[in-house]
XYZ file of C-alpha atoms in Angstrom:
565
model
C -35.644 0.397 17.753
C -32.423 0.644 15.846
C -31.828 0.419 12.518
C -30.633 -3.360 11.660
C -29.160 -3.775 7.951
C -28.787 -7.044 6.053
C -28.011 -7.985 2.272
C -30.967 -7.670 0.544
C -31.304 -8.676 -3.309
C -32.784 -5.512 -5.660
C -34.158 -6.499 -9.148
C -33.417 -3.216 -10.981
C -34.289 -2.335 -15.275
C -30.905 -3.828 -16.078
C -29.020 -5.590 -13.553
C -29.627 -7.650 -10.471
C -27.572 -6.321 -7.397
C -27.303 -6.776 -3.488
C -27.266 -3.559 -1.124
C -27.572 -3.311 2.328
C -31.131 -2.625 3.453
C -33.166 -1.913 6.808
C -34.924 -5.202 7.500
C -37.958 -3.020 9.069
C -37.977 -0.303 6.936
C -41.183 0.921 5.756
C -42.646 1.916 2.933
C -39.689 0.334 0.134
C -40.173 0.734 -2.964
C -42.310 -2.287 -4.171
C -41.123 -2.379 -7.605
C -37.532 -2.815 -6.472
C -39.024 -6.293 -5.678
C -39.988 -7.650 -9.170
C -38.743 -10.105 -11.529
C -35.791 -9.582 -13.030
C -36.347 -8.063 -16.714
C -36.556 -10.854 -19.162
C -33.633 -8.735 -21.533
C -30.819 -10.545 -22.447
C -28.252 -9.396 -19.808
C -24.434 -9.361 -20.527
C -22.590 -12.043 -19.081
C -19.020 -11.410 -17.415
C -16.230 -13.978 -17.000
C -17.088 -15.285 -13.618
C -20.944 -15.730 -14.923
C -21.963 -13.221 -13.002
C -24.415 -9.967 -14.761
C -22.627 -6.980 -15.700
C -23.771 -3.818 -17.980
C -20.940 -3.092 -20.807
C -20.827 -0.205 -23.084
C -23.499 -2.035 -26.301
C -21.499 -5.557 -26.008
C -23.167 -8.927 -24.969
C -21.037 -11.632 -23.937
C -22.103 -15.075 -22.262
C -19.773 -17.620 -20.463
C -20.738 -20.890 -18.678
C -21.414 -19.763 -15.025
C -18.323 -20.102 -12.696
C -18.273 -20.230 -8.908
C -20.657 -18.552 -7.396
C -20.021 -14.641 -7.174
C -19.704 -12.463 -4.205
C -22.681 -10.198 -5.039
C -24.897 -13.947 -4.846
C -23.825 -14.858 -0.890
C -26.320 -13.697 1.511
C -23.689 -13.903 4.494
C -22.868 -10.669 4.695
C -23.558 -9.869 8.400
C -26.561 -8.417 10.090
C -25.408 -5.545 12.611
C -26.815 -1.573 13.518
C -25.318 0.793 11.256
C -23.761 1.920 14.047
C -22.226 -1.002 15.075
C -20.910 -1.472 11.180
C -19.415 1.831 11.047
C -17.444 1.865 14.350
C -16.284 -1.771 13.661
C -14.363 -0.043 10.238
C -13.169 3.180 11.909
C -11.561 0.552 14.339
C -10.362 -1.286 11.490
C -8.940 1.727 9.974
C -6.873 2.661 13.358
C -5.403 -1.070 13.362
C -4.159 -0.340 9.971
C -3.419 3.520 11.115
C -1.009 1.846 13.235
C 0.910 -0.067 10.658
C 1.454 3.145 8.296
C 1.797 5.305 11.247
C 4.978 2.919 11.671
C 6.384 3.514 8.220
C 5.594 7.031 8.211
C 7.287 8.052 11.677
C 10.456 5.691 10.989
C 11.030 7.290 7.471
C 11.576 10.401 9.337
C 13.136 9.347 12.773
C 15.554 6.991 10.480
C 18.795 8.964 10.728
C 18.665 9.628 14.135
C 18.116 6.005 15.281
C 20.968 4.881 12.955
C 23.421 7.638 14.354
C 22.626 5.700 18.120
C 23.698 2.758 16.651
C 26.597 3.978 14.490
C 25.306 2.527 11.075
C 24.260 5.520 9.127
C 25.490 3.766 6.001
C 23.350 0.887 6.779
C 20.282 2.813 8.277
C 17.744 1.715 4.886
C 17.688 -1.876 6.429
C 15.163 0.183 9.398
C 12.911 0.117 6.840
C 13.974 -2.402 4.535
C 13.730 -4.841 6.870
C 9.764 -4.158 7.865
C 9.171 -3.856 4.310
C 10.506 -7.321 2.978
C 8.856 -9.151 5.857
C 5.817 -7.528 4.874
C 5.694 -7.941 1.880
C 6.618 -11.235 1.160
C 4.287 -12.867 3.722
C 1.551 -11.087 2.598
C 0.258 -13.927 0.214
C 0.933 -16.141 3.363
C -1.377 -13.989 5.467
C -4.259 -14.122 2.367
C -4.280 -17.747 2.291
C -4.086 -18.213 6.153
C -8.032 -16.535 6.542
C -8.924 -19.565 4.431
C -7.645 -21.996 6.894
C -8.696 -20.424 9.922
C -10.521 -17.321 9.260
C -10.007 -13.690 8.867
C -11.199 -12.503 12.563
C -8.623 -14.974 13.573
C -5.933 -13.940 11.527
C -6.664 -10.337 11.979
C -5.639 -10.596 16.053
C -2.736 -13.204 15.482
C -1.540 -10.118 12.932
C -1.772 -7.729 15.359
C -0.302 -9.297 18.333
C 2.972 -10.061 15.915
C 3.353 -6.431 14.834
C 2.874 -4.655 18.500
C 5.569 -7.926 19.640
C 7.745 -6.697 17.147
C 7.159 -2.646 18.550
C 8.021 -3.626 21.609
C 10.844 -5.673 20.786
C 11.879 -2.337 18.701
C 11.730 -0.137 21.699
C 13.959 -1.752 23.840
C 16.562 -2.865 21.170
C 20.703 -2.433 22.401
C 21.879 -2.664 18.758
C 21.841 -2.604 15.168
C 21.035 -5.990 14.091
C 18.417 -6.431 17.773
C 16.754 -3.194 15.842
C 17.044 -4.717 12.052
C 15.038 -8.673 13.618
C 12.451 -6.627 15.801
C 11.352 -4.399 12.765
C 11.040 -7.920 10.490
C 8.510 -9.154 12.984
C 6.912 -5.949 13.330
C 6.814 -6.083 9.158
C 5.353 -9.330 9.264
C 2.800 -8.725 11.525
C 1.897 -5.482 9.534
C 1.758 -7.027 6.099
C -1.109 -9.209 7.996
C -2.931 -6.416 8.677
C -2.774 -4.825 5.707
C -4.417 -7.856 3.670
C -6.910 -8.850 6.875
C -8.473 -5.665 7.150
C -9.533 -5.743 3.178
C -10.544 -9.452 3.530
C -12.606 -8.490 6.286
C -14.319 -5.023 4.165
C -15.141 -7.586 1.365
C -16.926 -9.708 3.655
C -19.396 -7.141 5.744
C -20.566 -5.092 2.565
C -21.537 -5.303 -1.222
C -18.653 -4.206 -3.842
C -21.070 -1.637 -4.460
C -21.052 0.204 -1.428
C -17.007 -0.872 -0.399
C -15.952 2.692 -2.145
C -17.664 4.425 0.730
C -15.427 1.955 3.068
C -12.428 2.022 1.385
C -12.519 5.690 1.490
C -11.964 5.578 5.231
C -9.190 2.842 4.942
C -7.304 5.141 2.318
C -8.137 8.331 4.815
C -6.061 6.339 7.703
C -3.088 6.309 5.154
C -3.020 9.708 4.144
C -3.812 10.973 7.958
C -0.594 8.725 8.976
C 1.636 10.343 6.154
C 0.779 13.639 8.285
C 1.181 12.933 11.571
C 4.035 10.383 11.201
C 6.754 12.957 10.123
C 5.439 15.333 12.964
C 5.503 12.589 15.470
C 8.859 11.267 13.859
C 10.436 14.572 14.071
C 9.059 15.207 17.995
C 9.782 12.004 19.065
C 13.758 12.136 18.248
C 14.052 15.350 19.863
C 13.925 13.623 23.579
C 13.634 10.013 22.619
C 13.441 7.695 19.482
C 11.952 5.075 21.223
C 8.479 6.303 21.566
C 8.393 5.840 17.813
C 7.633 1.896 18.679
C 5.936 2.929 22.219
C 3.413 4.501 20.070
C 2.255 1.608 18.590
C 0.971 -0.004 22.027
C -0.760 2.986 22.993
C -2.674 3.583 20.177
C -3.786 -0.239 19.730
C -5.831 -0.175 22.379
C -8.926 1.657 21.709
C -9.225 -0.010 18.682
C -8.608 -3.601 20.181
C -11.259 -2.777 22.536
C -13.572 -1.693 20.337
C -13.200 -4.813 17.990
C -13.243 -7.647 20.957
C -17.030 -6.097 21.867
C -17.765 -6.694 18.500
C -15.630 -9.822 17.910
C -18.639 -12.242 17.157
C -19.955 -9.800 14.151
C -16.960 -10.066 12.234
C -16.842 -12.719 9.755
C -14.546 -15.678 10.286
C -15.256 -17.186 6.947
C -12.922 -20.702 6.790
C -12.899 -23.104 3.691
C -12.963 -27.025 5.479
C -11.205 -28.341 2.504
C -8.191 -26.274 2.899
C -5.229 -27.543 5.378
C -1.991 -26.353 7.219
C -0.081 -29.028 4.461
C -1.355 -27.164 1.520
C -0.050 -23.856 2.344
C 2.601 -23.301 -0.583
C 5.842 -23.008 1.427
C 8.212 -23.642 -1.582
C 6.780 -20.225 -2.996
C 7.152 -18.450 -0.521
C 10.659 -19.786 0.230
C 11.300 -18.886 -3.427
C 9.782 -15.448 -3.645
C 11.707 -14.537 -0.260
C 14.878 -15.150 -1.634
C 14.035 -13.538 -5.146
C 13.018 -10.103 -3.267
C 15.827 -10.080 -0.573
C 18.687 -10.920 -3.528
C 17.104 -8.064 -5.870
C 16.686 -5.623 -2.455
C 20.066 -6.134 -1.690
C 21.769 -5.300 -5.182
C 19.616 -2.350 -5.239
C 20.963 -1.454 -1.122
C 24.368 -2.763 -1.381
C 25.466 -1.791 -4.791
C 28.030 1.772 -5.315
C 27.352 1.989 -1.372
C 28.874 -1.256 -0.082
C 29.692 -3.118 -3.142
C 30.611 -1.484 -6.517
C 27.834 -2.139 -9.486
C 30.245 -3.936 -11.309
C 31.318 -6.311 -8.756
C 30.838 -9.870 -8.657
C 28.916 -9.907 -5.291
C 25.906 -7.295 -6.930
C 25.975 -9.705 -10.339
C 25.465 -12.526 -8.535
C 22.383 -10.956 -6.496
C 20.433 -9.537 -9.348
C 21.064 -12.710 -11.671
C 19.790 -14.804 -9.138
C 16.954 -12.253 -7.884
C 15.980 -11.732 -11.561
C 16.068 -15.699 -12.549
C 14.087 -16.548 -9.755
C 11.099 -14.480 -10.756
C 10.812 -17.327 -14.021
C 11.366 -19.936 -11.362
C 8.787 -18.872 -9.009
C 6.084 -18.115 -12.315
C 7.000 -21.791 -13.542
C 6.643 -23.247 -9.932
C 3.455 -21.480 -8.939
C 1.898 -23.152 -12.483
C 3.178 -26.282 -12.291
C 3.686 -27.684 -8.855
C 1.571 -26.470 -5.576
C -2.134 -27.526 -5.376
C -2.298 -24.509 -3.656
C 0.035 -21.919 -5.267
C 0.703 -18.989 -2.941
C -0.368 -16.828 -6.109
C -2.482 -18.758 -8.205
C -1.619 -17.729 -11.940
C -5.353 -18.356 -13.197
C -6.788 -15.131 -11.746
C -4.674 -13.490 -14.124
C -6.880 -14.589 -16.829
C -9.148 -11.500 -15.977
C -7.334 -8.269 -17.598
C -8.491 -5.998 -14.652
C -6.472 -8.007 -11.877
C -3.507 -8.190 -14.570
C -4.066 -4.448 -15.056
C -4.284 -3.485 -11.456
C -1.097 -5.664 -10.201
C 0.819 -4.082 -13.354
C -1.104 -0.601 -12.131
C -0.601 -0.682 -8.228
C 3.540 -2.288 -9.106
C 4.522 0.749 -10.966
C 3.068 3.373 -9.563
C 3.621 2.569 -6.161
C 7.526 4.138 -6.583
C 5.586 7.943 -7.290
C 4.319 7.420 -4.028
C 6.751 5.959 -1.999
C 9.079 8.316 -3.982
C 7.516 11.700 -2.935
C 6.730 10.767 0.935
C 10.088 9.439 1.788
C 12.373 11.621 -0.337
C 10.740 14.810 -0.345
C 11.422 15.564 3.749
C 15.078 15.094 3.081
C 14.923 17.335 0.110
C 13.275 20.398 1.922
C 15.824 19.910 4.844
C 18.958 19.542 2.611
C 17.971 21.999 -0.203
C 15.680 24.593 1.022
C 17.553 24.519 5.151
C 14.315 23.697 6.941
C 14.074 21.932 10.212
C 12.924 18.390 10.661
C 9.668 19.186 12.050
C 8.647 21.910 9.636
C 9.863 19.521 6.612
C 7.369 17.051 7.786
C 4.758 19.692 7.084
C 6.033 20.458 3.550
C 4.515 17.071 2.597
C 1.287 18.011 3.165
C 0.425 19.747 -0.217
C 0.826 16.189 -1.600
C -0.833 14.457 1.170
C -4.587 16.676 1.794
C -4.882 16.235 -2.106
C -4.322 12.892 -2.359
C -6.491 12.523 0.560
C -9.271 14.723 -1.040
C -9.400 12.321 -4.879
C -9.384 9.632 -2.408
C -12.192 9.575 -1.043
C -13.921 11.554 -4.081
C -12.900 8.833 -6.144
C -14.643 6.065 -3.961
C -17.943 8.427 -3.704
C -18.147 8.616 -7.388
C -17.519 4.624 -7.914
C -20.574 4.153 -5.707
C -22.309 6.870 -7.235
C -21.612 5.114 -11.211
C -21.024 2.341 -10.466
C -17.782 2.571 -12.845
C -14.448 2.431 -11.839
C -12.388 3.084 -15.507
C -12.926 6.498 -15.674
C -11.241 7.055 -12.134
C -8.338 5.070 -13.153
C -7.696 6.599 -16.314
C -8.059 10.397 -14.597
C -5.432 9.024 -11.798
C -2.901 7.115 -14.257
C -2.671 10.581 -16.800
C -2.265 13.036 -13.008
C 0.038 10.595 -11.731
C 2.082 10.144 -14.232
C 2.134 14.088 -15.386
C 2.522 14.998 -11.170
C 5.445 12.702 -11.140
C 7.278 13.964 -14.495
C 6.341 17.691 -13.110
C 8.364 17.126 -10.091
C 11.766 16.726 -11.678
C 11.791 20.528 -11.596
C 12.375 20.250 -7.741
C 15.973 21.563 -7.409
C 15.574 25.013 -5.262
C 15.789 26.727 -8.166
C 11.908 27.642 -8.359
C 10.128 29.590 -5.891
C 8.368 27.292 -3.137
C 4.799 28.612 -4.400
C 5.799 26.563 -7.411
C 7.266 23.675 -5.566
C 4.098 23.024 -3.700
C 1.630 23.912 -6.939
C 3.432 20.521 -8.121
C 2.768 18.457 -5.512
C -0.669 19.676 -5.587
C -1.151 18.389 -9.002
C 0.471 15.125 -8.289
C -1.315 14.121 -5.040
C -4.543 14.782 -6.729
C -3.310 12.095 -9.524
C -2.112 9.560 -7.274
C -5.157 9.756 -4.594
C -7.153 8.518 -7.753
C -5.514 5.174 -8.055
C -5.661 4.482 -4.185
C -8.605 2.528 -3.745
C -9.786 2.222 -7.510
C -7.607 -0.488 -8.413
C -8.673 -2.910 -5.639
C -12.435 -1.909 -6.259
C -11.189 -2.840 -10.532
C -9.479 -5.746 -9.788
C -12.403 -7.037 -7.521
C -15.202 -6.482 -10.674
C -14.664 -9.404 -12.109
C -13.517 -12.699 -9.902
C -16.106 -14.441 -8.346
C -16.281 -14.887 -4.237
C -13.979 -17.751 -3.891
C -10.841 -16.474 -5.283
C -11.712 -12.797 -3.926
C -9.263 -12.688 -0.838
C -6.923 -13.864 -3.437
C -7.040 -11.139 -5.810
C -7.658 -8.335 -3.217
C -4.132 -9.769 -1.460
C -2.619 -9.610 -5.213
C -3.477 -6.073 -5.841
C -2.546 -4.977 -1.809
C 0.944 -7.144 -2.118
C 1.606 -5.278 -5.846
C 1.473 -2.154 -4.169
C 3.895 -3.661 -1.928
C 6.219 -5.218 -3.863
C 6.552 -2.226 -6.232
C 7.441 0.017 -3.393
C 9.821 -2.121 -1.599
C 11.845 -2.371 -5.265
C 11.358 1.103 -5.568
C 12.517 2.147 -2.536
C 15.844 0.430 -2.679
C 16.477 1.855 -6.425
C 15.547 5.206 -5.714
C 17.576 4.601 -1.987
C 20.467 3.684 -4.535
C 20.207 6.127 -6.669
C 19.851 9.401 -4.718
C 21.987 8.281 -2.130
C 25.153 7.124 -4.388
C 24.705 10.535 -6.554
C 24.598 13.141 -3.370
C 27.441 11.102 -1.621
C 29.586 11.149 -5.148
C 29.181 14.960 -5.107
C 30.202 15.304 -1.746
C 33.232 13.526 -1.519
C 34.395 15.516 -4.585
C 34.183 18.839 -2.554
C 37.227 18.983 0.341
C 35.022 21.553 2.467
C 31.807 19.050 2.543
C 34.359 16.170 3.848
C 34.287 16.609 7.473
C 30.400 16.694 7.656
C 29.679 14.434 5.158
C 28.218 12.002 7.771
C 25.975 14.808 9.021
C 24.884 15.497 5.772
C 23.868 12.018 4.730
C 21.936 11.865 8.082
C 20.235 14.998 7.361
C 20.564 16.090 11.045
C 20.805 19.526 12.040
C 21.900 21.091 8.485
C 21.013 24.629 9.481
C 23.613 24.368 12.127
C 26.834 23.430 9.274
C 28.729 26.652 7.811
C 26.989 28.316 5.168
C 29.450 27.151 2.212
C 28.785 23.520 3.129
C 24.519 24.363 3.645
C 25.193 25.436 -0.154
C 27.002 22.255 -1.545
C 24.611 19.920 0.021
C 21.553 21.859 -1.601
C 23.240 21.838 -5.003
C 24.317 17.997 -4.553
C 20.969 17.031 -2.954
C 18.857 19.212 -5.577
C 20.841 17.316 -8.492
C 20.435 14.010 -7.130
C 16.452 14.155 -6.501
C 16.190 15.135 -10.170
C 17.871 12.289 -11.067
C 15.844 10.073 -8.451
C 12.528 11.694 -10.256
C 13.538 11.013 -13.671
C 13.930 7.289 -12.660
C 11.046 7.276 -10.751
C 8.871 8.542 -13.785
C 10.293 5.971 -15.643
C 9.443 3.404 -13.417
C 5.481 4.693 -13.293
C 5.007 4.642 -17.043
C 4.143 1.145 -17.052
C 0.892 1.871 -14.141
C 0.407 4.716 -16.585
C -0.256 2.223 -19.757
C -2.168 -0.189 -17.129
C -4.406 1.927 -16.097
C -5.464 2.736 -19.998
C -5.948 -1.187 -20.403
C -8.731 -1.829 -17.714
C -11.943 -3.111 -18.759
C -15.282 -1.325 -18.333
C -17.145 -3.191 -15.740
C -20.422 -2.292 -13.737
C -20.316 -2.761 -10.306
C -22.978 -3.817 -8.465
């Protein structure tokens, strides 16, 4: 007979919990099944127990908290491990996508004669995904997650397709915002979904695979990237089909086990559309001074002013609107009341640029600086990527080990921020054995913070505003690195093409150089003035960047100790 599990509640010494269980196991522990210890137990904000370090607080009971539903559902172990591995590959697919265009990027825009232009590929996918991603949270209350999760996918692999045969620039740009939209969707689904099959407890162990399908798509994407524009961009987006459906397959067999939780008192009419008309416009105008301006537009002209004084002076707007006028605000400003999911939106905001930062950047930076072909610059990533896969998953085992989740995010906000300020040194100057020791030390800081702020921000809310706060802290992440993506876009692409326009000998292959195609093949006096431009510029683009994580840094000092259970 197979092993069946179900949500069974455990009376422990000092805390009541819920863990998954065999329903015929034999022999349990009997005295897991007592009363609960008559000793005062510490009271969180939600009402719910939690252990503190010597402090007892009580607060009038709120809704009822996740750890107290029993609908968690009843499957084989089996059955609930293969249904998250093919979770994890329908997400796979939507970093796979950012990960292969980062590197395929110059290439496709050369086709389409709009190198200058070629950060709307990605800009593009990232707005739409980001800015429906609150959308996409409240949509699995009206109709539930299961449902949600295939309307998500069927949008992004539309939008692949629609990528694959594009004929120009702006076909290319309109196919990759409907592949962005349907990604953001998956993004949030997929974590909805993990919250509803297993106790916060034992999500660590889950998550751990989710974050291993990010770091395993940061490999392969610059490999596939780089072999796929050596006969044919297009199977960049091709990809995307092919790989879906295993994964599809796997979760239509299993489609009647995954919850499809819906909330009857929630309608179409209630969705907040004003926000997210408002926040749209906010993150395109601020996107667009960061894109536009010393590229298109100077700094100081009136066309960049305009865009970050309206970007910026929508943010108050959209604060004032989501308190004062939805009934159902598209990110209700309540939940911030609980300083972990303040901390971990501040957290996952900030340090989301390191990230972004290294992965995008760094490729460009061992092709320009150090004269390395595109393929074997996709591999010079991976001293960042195995470690940040390694404190990945470590940090989820020891959460469910402890049951604390502070200590991780302390260990990851000190490495992350020390990894990042370590890698301003990157200028070719230092021998590569150096280089990579550096990324070492900051992929093992950032792989910390991967997972550990959703599992923070998740300790304290009770179960009706959880899909809330776990698309807050997943849409942070996101809108921290599409911001920081166009400033450090700005930045390191204004400084290197500055410094090549004031050498004569670097004019005539200054478009080559931008597009980072085929360097090895330019004379060697030009190989050296891009790797001295390039190698400036990054600095610069790190300094900023380090700048820009100090507030995640200062975050991650402020969470509250909370027991998980």
């Amino acid at each position: 007979m197979s092993q069946v599990t179900t949500l069974e509640r455990v009376n422990t010494h000092n805390s009541e919990s819920f863990a998954l269980k065999p329903i015929n196991s034999v022999g349990n522990d009997p005295g897991q099944h007592t009363a609960a210890s008559s000793a005062v137990q510490p009271i969180s904000e939600t009402g719910t127990t939690i252990e503190r370090r010597g402090e007892t607080d009580t607060a009038p009971p709120a809704s009822t908290p996740e750890e107290a539903d029993p609908e968690f559902p009843v499957m084989p172990k089996w059955q609930l491990q293969l249904t998250f591995v093919s979770l994890a590959v329908v997400g796979f697919l939507a970093n796979l996508d950012t990960s292969i265009v980062a590197t395929a990027m110059p290439t496709i825009a050369s086709e389409f004669d709009s190198l200058n232009q070629q950060s709307w590929i990605a800009l593009s996918y990232l707005l739409t995904n980001t800015v429906f991603q609150p959308m996409w949270g409240r949509a699995t209350d009206l109709i539930g997650s299961r449902t949600i999760l295939f309307v998500c996918v069927f949008t992004f692999e539309l939008g692949s397709l629609l990528c694959a045969l594009s004929k120009n620039f702006i076909w290319l740009c309109c196919a990759r915002a409907i592949a962005g939209l349907g990604a953001g969707g998956i993004t949030i689904v997929i974590m909805v979904i993990l919250t509803q099959m297993v106790s916060i407890r034992e999500r660590g162990n889950y998550i751990g695979i989710f974050a291993a399908r990010i770091v395993i798509a940061m490999i392969l994407g610059p490999l596939l990237g780089g072999l796929f524009v050596s006969f044919d961009w297009r199977w960049c987006f091709w990809i995307n089909l092919v790989i879906s459906v295993p994964a599809l397959a796997i979760l239509v067999a299993f489609i009647k086990k995954l919850p499809n939780r819906t909330k009857p008192d929630i309608a179409w009419r209630d969705i907040d559309y004003g926000g997210l008309v408002i926040l749209g416009v906010c993150v395109t105008a601020i996107c667009l001074a960061f894109n536009w301006g010393g590229i298109v537009y100077e700094w100081n002209s009136a066309v960049i002013i305009a865009l970050l004084v309206v970007g910026f002076a929508l943010v108050l707007v959209f604060v004032i609107y989501e308190i004062k006028v939805p009934k159902l605000p598209l990110i209700p400003m309540k939940m911030f009341r609980f300083r972990n999911v303040t901390t971990t939106t501040v957290n996952n905001f900030f340090t989301a640029a390191a990230m972004l930062g290294v992965f995008i950047y760094l490729p460009s930076y061992y092709q320009l600086v150090r004269h390395d072909k595109q393929v074997i610059s996709g591999l010079e990533v991976l001293p960042y990527i195995m470690p940040l896969l390694l404190t990945s998953t470590l940090s989820g085992l020891i959460v469910a080990r402890t049951g604390y989740v502070q200590g991780v995010l302390w260990v990851g906000g000190i490495g992350n921020l020390l990894g990042t300020g370590l890698l301003i040194l990157l200028n070719g100057r230092y021998p590569r054995a150096v280089e990579y020791v550096l990324l070492v030390l900051t992929g093992l800081g950032s792989g910390f913070l991967m997972q550990s702020t959703i599992l923070s921000a998740q300790s304290q809310v009770p179960r009706d505003i959880l899909a809330t706060v776990t698309t807050m802290s997943l849409w942070s992440r996101s809108m921290g690195g599409v911001i920081s993506i166009a400033m450090q876009g700005s930045i390191i692409t204004n400084l290197f093409k500055r410094s090549l326009l004031e050498t004569p000998a670097a004019l005539p292959y200054i478009n080559q150089l931008l597009a980072a195609s085929n360097v090895e093949s330019l004379p060697p006096e030009v190989q050296v003035i891009a790797a001295q431009s390039y190698g400036s510029a990054f600095q610069m683009m790190m300094v900023a960047t380090t700048v820009f994580c100090t507030p995640g840094f200062i975050a991650s000092l402020a969470t509250k100790k909370e027991k998980l259970s």
